[in-house]
């Protein structure tokens, strides 16, 4: 398990703490300045795990990443095969090979936490096959900003984050599918997860 501080000390009322929140937001760029001499580390899976534990009543989690996850748990490595491009084997590269992200998605789902991922790519490799699994399993969404440039993409990011935070959402719903005798549901498509109970989606 992961150590997670008590949610009571982590969450603050928005209106009475607005000055402190603005101070934190203003200090974030200087806290995380990229040092060319030090490799960038991304603890993508651990951040989601810790945040979902802190959100013990469920909710919506927005995750921003610009680097493939490269720390344990959830470390990924480039596994594409250039000889597979343009062949039937290419589709296999689009599927995740590590079940830890599927498990993480199910854990968030059990806590009624929906995860939206904002992925900013500057290099060719980002491993969306793995990191999008958490968003898909929890009914969340993946926002991809390919070859991100602040001058070009800042307006789009700002409007999509604002829309994400202000739109009406539902965090838990159950749909029961019933078929005539002899018929069964073969495939389910969409950003939802099939429950353990037969027929519940």
PDB file of C-alpha atoms in Angstrom:
ATOM      1  CA  UNK A   1       0.000   0.000   0.000  1.00  0.00           C
ATOM      2  CA  UNK A   2       0.884   3.613  -0.316  1.00  0.00           C
ATOM      3  CA  UNK A   3       1.049   6.152   2.495  1.00  0.00           C
ATOM      4  CA  UNK A   4      -1.671   8.711   1.997  1.00  0.00           C
ATOM      5  CA  UNK A   5      -2.226  11.666   4.337  1.00  0.00           C
ATOM      6  CA  UNK A   6      -5.638  12.016   5.910  1.00  0.00           C
ATOM      7  CA  UNK A   7      -8.024  13.583   3.378  1.00  0.00           C
ATOM      8  CA  UNK A   8      -9.239  15.987   6.069  1.00  0.00           C
ATOM      9  CA  UNK A   9      -5.841  17.728   6.122  1.00  0.00           C
ATOM     10  CA  UNK A  10      -5.346  17.543   2.361  1.00  0.00           C
ATOM     11  CA  UNK A  11      -8.600  19.078   1.128  1.00  0.00           C
ATOM     12  CA  UNK A  12      -9.528  22.675   1.907  1.00  0.00           C
ATOM     13  CA  UNK A  13     -12.691  24.753   1.376  1.00  0.00           C
ATOM     14  CA  UNK A  14     -12.314  26.672  -1.879  1.00  0.00           C
ATOM     15  CA  UNK A  15     -13.707  30.069  -0.863  1.00  0.00           C
ATOM     16  CA  UNK A  16     -11.904  30.463   2.457  1.00  0.00           C
ATOM     17  CA  UNK A  17      -8.588  29.151   1.080  1.00  0.00           C
ATOM     18  CA  UNK A  18      -8.501  30.891  -2.310  1.00  0.00           C
ATOM     19  CA  UNK A  19      -5.365  32.953  -1.457  1.00  0.00           C
ATOM     20  CA  UNK A  20      -3.422  29.831  -0.418  1.00  0.00           C
ATOM     21  CA  UNK A  21      -4.546  27.922  -3.500  1.00  0.00           C
ATOM     22  CA  UNK A  22      -3.483  30.794  -5.775  1.00  0.00           C
ATOM     23  CA  UNK A  23      -0.086  30.937  -4.019  1.00  0.00           C
ATOM     24  CA  UNK A  24       0.388  27.226  -4.631  1.00  0.00           C
ATOM     25  CA  UNK A  25      -0.616  27.510  -8.291  1.00  0.00           C
ATOM     26  CA  UNK A  26       1.742  30.461  -8.793  1.00  0.00           C
ATOM     27  CA  UNK A  27       4.663  28.578  -7.224  1.00  0.00           C
ATOM     28  CA  UNK A  28       4.217  25.334  -9.214  1.00  0.00           C
ATOM     29  CA  UNK A  29       6.260  26.417 -12.279  1.00  0.00           C
ATOM     30  CA  UNK A  30       9.289  27.262 -10.142  1.00  0.00           C
ATOM     31  CA  UNK A  31       8.924  24.099  -8.046  1.00  0.00           C
ATOM     32  CA  UNK A  32       9.179  21.840 -11.075  1.00  0.00           C
ATOM     33  CA  UNK A  33      11.766  23.494 -13.303  1.00  0.00           C
ATOM     34  CA  UNK A  34      13.315  20.938 -15.647  1.00  0.00           C
ATOM     35  CA  UNK A  35      17.031  20.482 -15.034  1.00  0.00           C
ATOM     36  CA  UNK A  36      18.883  19.369 -18.166  1.00  0.00           C
ATOM     37  CA  UNK A  37      21.429  17.468 -16.036  1.00  0.00           C
ATOM     38  CA  UNK A  38      18.788  15.411 -14.246  1.00  0.00           C
ATOM     39  CA  UNK A  39      16.454  12.944 -15.980  1.00  0.00           C
ATOM     40  CA  UNK A  40      12.754  13.653 -15.698  1.00  0.00           C
ATOM     41  CA  UNK A  41      10.918  11.094 -13.575  1.00  0.00           C
ATOM     42  CA  UNK A  42       7.223  10.371 -13.936  1.00  0.00           C
ATOM     43  CA  UNK A  43       5.365   8.558 -11.155  1.00  0.00           C
ATOM     44  CA  UNK A  44       2.105   8.468 -13.122  1.00  0.00           C
ATOM     45  CA  UNK A  45       0.635   5.326 -11.533  1.00  0.00           C
ATOM     46  CA  UNK A  46       1.661   6.267  -7.979  1.00  0.00           C
ATOM     47  CA  UNK A  47       0.145   9.744  -8.357  1.00  0.00           C
ATOM     48  CA  UNK A  48      -3.186   8.288  -9.460  1.00  0.00           C
ATOM     49  CA  UNK A  49      -3.099   5.682  -6.702  1.00  0.00           C
ATOM     50  CA  UNK A  50      -2.387   8.265  -3.994  1.00  0.00           C
ATOM     51  CA  UNK A  51      -4.952  10.750  -5.279  1.00  0.00           C
ATOM     52  CA  UNK A  52      -7.683   8.115  -5.514  1.00  0.00           C
ATOM     53  CA  UNK A  53      -6.939   7.032  -1.936  1.00  0.00           C
ATOM     54  CA  UNK A  54      -7.240  10.652  -0.793  1.00  0.00           C
ATOM     55  CA  UNK A  55     -10.588  10.969  -2.595  1.00  0.00           C
ATOM     56  CA  UNK A  56     -12.294   8.450  -0.345  1.00  0.00           C
ATOM     57  CA  UNK A  57     -15.774   9.595  -1.400  1.00  0.00           C
ATOM     58  CA  UNK A  58     -15.168   9.375  -5.133  1.00  0.00           C
ATOM     59  CA  UNK A  59     -14.937  12.169  -7.650  1.00  0.00           C
ATOM     60  CA  UNK A  60     -13.094  13.330 -10.724  1.00  0.00           C
ATOM     61  CA  UNK A  61      -9.304  13.248 -11.055  1.00  0.00           C
ATOM     62  CA  UNK A  62      -7.432  15.209 -13.735  1.00  0.00           C
ATOM     63  CA  UNK A  63      -3.908  13.936 -14.425  1.00  0.00           C
ATOM     64  CA  UNK A  64      -1.415  15.918 -16.515  1.00  0.00           C
ATOM     65  CA  UNK A  65       1.641  14.143 -17.925  1.00  0.00           C
ATOM     66  CA  UNK A  66       4.359  15.005 -20.391  1.00  0.00           C
ATOM     67  CA  UNK A  67       6.652  12.016 -19.871  1.00  0.00           C
ATOM     68  CA  UNK A  68       6.070   8.272 -20.174  1.00  0.00           C
ATOM     69  CA  UNK A  69       5.791   6.637 -16.718  1.00  0.00           C
ATOM     70  CA  UNK A  70       9.350   5.651 -15.798  1.00  0.00           C
ATOM     71  CA  UNK A  71       9.173   4.824 -12.081  1.00  0.00           C
ATOM     72  CA  UNK A  72       7.785   1.784 -10.284  1.00  0.00           C
ATOM     73  CA  UNK A  73       4.899   1.000 -10.087  1.00  0.00           C
ATOM     74  CA  UNK A  74       3.698   1.404 -13.654  1.00  0.00           C
ATOM     75  CA  UNK A  75       7.074   1.824 -15.330  1.00  0.00           C
ATOM     76  CA  UNK A  76       6.820   1.328 -19.086  1.00  0.00           C
ATOM     77  CA  UNK A  77       9.444   0.922 -21.759  1.00  0.00           C
ATOM     78  CA  UNK A  78       9.324   1.374 -25.482  1.00  0.00           C
ATOM     79  CA  UNK A  79       8.380  -1.952 -26.982  1.00  0.00           C
ATOM     80  CA  UNK A  80       7.395  -1.148 -30.550  1.00  0.00           C
ATOM     81  CA  UNK A  81       8.866  -3.091 -33.428  1.00  0.00           C
ATOM     82  CA  UNK A  82       9.596  -0.989 -36.521  1.00  0.00           C
ATOM     83  CA  UNK A  83       9.312  -4.090 -38.716  1.00  0.00           C
ATOM     84  CA  UNK A  84       5.672  -4.491 -37.629  1.00  0.00           C
ATOM     85  CA  UNK A  85       4.543  -1.116 -39.014  1.00  0.00           C
ATOM     86  CA  UNK A  86       2.130  -1.572 -41.906  1.00  0.00           C
ATOM     87  CA  UNK A  87       1.537  -5.263 -41.105  1.00  0.00           C
ATOM     88  CA  UNK A  88      -1.108  -7.206 -39.187  1.00  0.00           C
ATOM     89  CA  UNK A  89       1.202  -7.166 -36.129  1.00  0.00           C
ATOM     90  CA  UNK A  90       0.991  -3.362 -35.817  1.00  0.00           C
ATOM     91  CA  UNK A  91      -2.345  -3.467 -33.956  1.00  0.00           C
ATOM     92  CA  UNK A  92      -0.764  -5.542 -31.160  1.00  0.00           C
ATOM     93  CA  UNK A  93       1.561  -2.623 -30.378  1.00  0.00           C
ATOM     94  CA  UNK A  94      -1.487  -0.444 -29.616  1.00  0.00           C
ATOM     95  CA  UNK A  95      -2.522  -2.710 -26.741  1.00  0.00           C
ATOM     96  CA  UNK A  96      -0.945  -2.449 -23.307  1.00  0.00           C
ATOM     97  CA  UNK A  97       1.119  -5.405 -22.162  1.00  0.00           C
ATOM     98  CA  UNK A  98       1.210  -4.513 -18.451  1.00  0.00           C
ATOM     99  CA  UNK A  99      -1.915  -5.388 -16.448  1.00  0.00           C
ATOM    100  CA  UNK A 100      -0.980  -3.032 -13.603  1.00  0.00           C
ATOM    101  CA  UNK A 101      -2.825  -0.184 -15.338  1.00  0.00           C
ATOM    102  CA  UNK A 102      -5.932  -2.336 -15.751  1.00  0.00           C
ATOM    103  CA  UNK A 103      -5.757  -3.117 -12.020  1.00  0.00           C
ATOM    104  CA  UNK A 104      -5.257   0.565 -11.197  1.00  0.00           C
ATOM    105  CA  UNK A 105      -8.296   1.456 -13.304  1.00  0.00           C
ATOM    106  CA  UNK A 106     -10.412  -1.135 -11.483  1.00  0.00           C
ATOM    107  CA  UNK A 107      -9.205   0.193  -8.120  1.00  0.00           C
ATOM    108  CA  UNK A 108     -10.219   3.738  -9.081  1.00  0.00           C
ATOM    109  CA  UNK A 109     -13.523   2.434 -10.394  1.00  0.00           C
ATOM    110  CA  UNK A 110     -14.244   0.672  -7.095  1.00  0.00           C
ATOM    111  CA  UNK A 111     -13.626   4.001  -5.313  1.00  0.00           C
ATOM    112  CA  UNK A 112     -15.913   5.760  -7.837  1.00  0.00           C
ATOM    113  CA  UNK A 113     -13.058   7.935  -9.099  1.00  0.00           C
ATOM    114  CA  UNK A 114     -13.138   8.958 -12.757  1.00  0.00           C
ATOM    115  CA  UNK A 115      -9.710   9.698 -14.251  1.00  0.00           C
ATOM    116  CA  UNK A 116      -9.150  12.130 -17.127  1.00  0.00           C
ATOM    117  CA  UNK A 117      -5.632  12.137 -18.598  1.00  0.00           C
ATOM    118  CA  UNK A 118      -4.087  15.161 -20.321  1.00  0.00           C
ATOM    119  CA  UNK A 119      -1.034  13.888 -22.232  1.00  0.00           C
ATOM    120  CA  UNK A 120       1.453  16.380 -23.656  1.00  0.00           C
ATOM    121  CA  UNK A 121       3.900  14.785 -26.067  1.00  0.00           C
ATOM    122  CA  UNK A 122       7.133  16.309 -27.279  1.00  0.00           C
ATOM    123  CA  UNK A 123       8.934  13.104 -28.149  1.00  0.00           C
ATOM    124  CA  UNK A 124       7.664  10.323 -30.372  1.00  0.00           C
ATOM    125  CA  UNK A 125       7.049   7.855 -27.526  1.00  0.00           C
ATOM    126  CA  UNK A 126       4.362   8.387 -24.864  1.00  0.00           C
ATOM    127  CA  UNK A 127       2.823   4.900 -24.389  1.00  0.00           C
ATOM    128  CA  UNK A 128      -0.825   5.847 -24.640  1.00  0.00           C
ATOM    129  CA  UNK A 129      -1.665   2.136 -24.810  1.00  0.00           C
ATOM    130  CA  UNK A 130      -0.999   1.890 -21.074  1.00  0.00           C
ATOM    131  CA  UNK A 131      -1.889   5.286 -19.653  1.00  0.00           C
ATOM    132  CA  UNK A 132      -5.201   5.540 -21.511  1.00  0.00           C
ATOM    133  CA  UNK A 133      -6.335   2.286 -19.876  1.00  0.00           C
ATOM    134  CA  UNK A 134      -7.011   4.074 -16.574  1.00  0.00           C
ATOM    135  CA  UNK A 135      -9.173   6.715 -18.262  1.00  0.00           C
ATOM    136  CA  UNK A 136     -11.113   4.149 -20.284  1.00  0.00           C
ATOM    137  CA  UNK A 137     -11.748   1.853 -17.299  1.00  0.00           C
ATOM    138  CA  UNK A 138     -13.106   4.690 -15.158  1.00  0.00           C
ATOM    139  CA  UNK A 139     -15.296   6.394 -17.748  1.00  0.00           C
ATOM    140  CA  UNK A 140     -12.768   9.187 -18.115  1.00  0.00           C
ATOM    141  CA  UNK A 141     -11.264  10.761 -21.180  1.00  0.00           C
ATOM    142  CA  UNK A 142      -7.827  11.039 -22.775  1.00  0.00           C
ATOM    143  CA  UNK A 143      -6.806  14.459 -24.085  1.00  0.00           C
ATOM    144  CA  UNK A 144      -3.767  14.246 -26.372  1.00  0.00           C
ATOM    145  CA  UNK A 145      -1.648  17.273 -27.281  1.00  0.00           C
ATOM    146  CA  UNK A 146       0.766  15.904 -29.863  1.00  0.00           C
ATOM    147  CA  UNK A 147       4.034  17.860 -30.201  1.00  0.00           C
ATOM    148  CA  UNK A 148       2.828  20.335 -27.589  1.00  0.00           C
ATOM    149  CA  UNK A 149       3.843  23.971 -28.026  1.00  0.00           C
ATOM    150  CA  UNK A 150       2.663  26.445 -25.420  1.00  0.00           C
ATOM    151  CA  UNK A 151       2.288  29.277 -27.931  1.00  0.00           C
ATOM    152  CA  UNK A 152       0.055  27.173 -30.167  1.00  0.00           C
ATOM    153  CA  UNK A 153      -1.804  24.910 -27.718  1.00  0.00           C
ATOM    154  CA  UNK A 154      -2.302  26.953 -24.518  1.00  0.00           C
ATOM    155  CA  UNK A 155      -5.738  28.217 -25.573  1.00  0.00           C
ATOM    156  CA  UNK A 156      -6.937  24.722 -26.458  1.00  0.00           C
ATOM    157  CA  UNK A 157      -5.686  23.277 -23.156  1.00  0.00           C
ATOM    158  CA  UNK A 158      -7.290  26.089 -21.180  1.00  0.00           C
ATOM    159  CA  UNK A 159     -10.682  25.699 -22.866  1.00  0.00           C
ATOM    160  CA  UNK A 160     -10.669  21.889 -22.594  1.00  0.00           C
ATOM    161  CA  UNK A 161      -9.743  21.965 -18.889  1.00  0.00           C
ATOM    162  CA  UNK A 162     -12.434  24.603 -18.241  1.00  0.00           C
ATOM    163  CA  UNK A 163     -15.012  22.531 -20.130  1.00  0.00           C
ATOM    164  CA  UNK A 164     -13.964  19.385 -18.269  1.00  0.00           C
ATOM    165  CA  UNK A 165     -14.347  21.047 -14.868  1.00  0.00           C
ATOM    166  CA  UNK A 166     -17.664  22.788 -15.555  1.00  0.00           C
ATOM    167  CA  UNK A 167     -19.653  20.188 -17.486  1.00  0.00           C
ATOM    168  CA  UNK A 168     -22.307  18.083 -15.824  1.00  0.00           C
ATOM    169  CA  UNK A 169     -21.095  14.561 -15.077  1.00  0.00           C
ATOM    170  CA  UNK A 170     -22.408  11.365 -13.552  1.00  0.00           C
ATOM    171  CA  UNK A 171     -19.950   9.269 -11.571  1.00  0.00           C
ATOM    172  CA  UNK A 172     -21.863   6.047 -11.153  1.00  0.00           C
ATOM    173  CA  UNK A 173     -24.606   4.436 -13.156  1.00  0.00           C
ATOM    174  CA  UNK A 174     -25.687   0.874 -13.767  1.00  0.00           C
ATOM    175  CA  UNK A 175     -27.264  -0.362 -16.955  1.00  0.00           C
ATOM    176  CA  UNK A 176     -28.661  -3.855 -17.009  1.00  0.00           C
ATOM    177  CA  UNK A 177     -28.836  -5.513 -20.408  1.00  0.00           C
ATOM    178  CA  UNK A 178     -31.377  -8.284 -20.869  1.00  0.00           C
ATOM    179  CA  UNK A 179     -31.682 -10.527 -23.907  1.00  0.00           C
ATOM    180  CA  UNK A 180     -34.181 -13.093 -25.050  1.00  0.00           C
ATOM    181  CA  UNK A 181     -33.391 -16.665 -24.103  1.00  0.00           C
ATOM    182  CA  UNK A 182     -30.634 -18.068 -26.290  1.00  0.00           C
ATOM    183  CA  UNK A 183     -29.072 -14.656 -27.022  1.00  0.00           C
ATOM    184  CA  UNK A 184     -26.140 -13.090 -25.222  1.00  0.00           C
ATOM    185  CA  UNK A 185     -24.125  -9.873 -25.347  1.00  0.00           C
ATOM    186  CA  UNK A 186     -20.907 -10.615 -27.216  1.00  0.00           C
ATOM    187  CA  UNK A 187     -19.071  -7.284 -27.134  1.00  0.00           C
ATOM    188  CA  UNK A 188     -19.384  -3.993 -25.242  1.00  0.00           C
ATOM    189  CA  UNK A 189     -18.017  -0.748 -26.700  1.00  0.00           C
ATOM    190  CA  UNK A 190     -17.518   2.532 -24.871  1.00  0.00           C
ATOM    191  CA  UNK A 191     -15.802   4.098 -21.865  1.00  0.00           C
ATOM    192  CA  UNK A 192     -17.312   1.925 -19.160  1.00  0.00           C
ATOM    193  CA  UNK A 193     -16.518  -1.308 -17.370  1.00  0.00           C
ATOM    194  CA  UNK A 194     -18.497  -4.497 -17.188  1.00  0.00           C
ATOM    195  CA  UNK A 195     -19.404  -5.428 -13.618  1.00  0.00           C
ATOM    196  CA  UNK A 196     -18.902  -8.854 -12.090  1.00  0.00           C
ATOM    197  CA  UNK A 197     -22.673  -9.419 -12.148  1.00  0.00           C
ATOM    198  CA  UNK A 198     -23.829 -10.809 -15.503  1.00  0.00           C
ATOM    199  CA  UNK A 199     -25.586  -8.216 -17.592  1.00  0.00           C
ATOM    200  CA  UNK A 200     -24.546  -5.177 -15.527  1.00  0.00           C
ATOM    201  CA  UNK A 201     -22.498  -2.594 -17.426  1.00  0.00           C
TER     202      UNK A 201
END
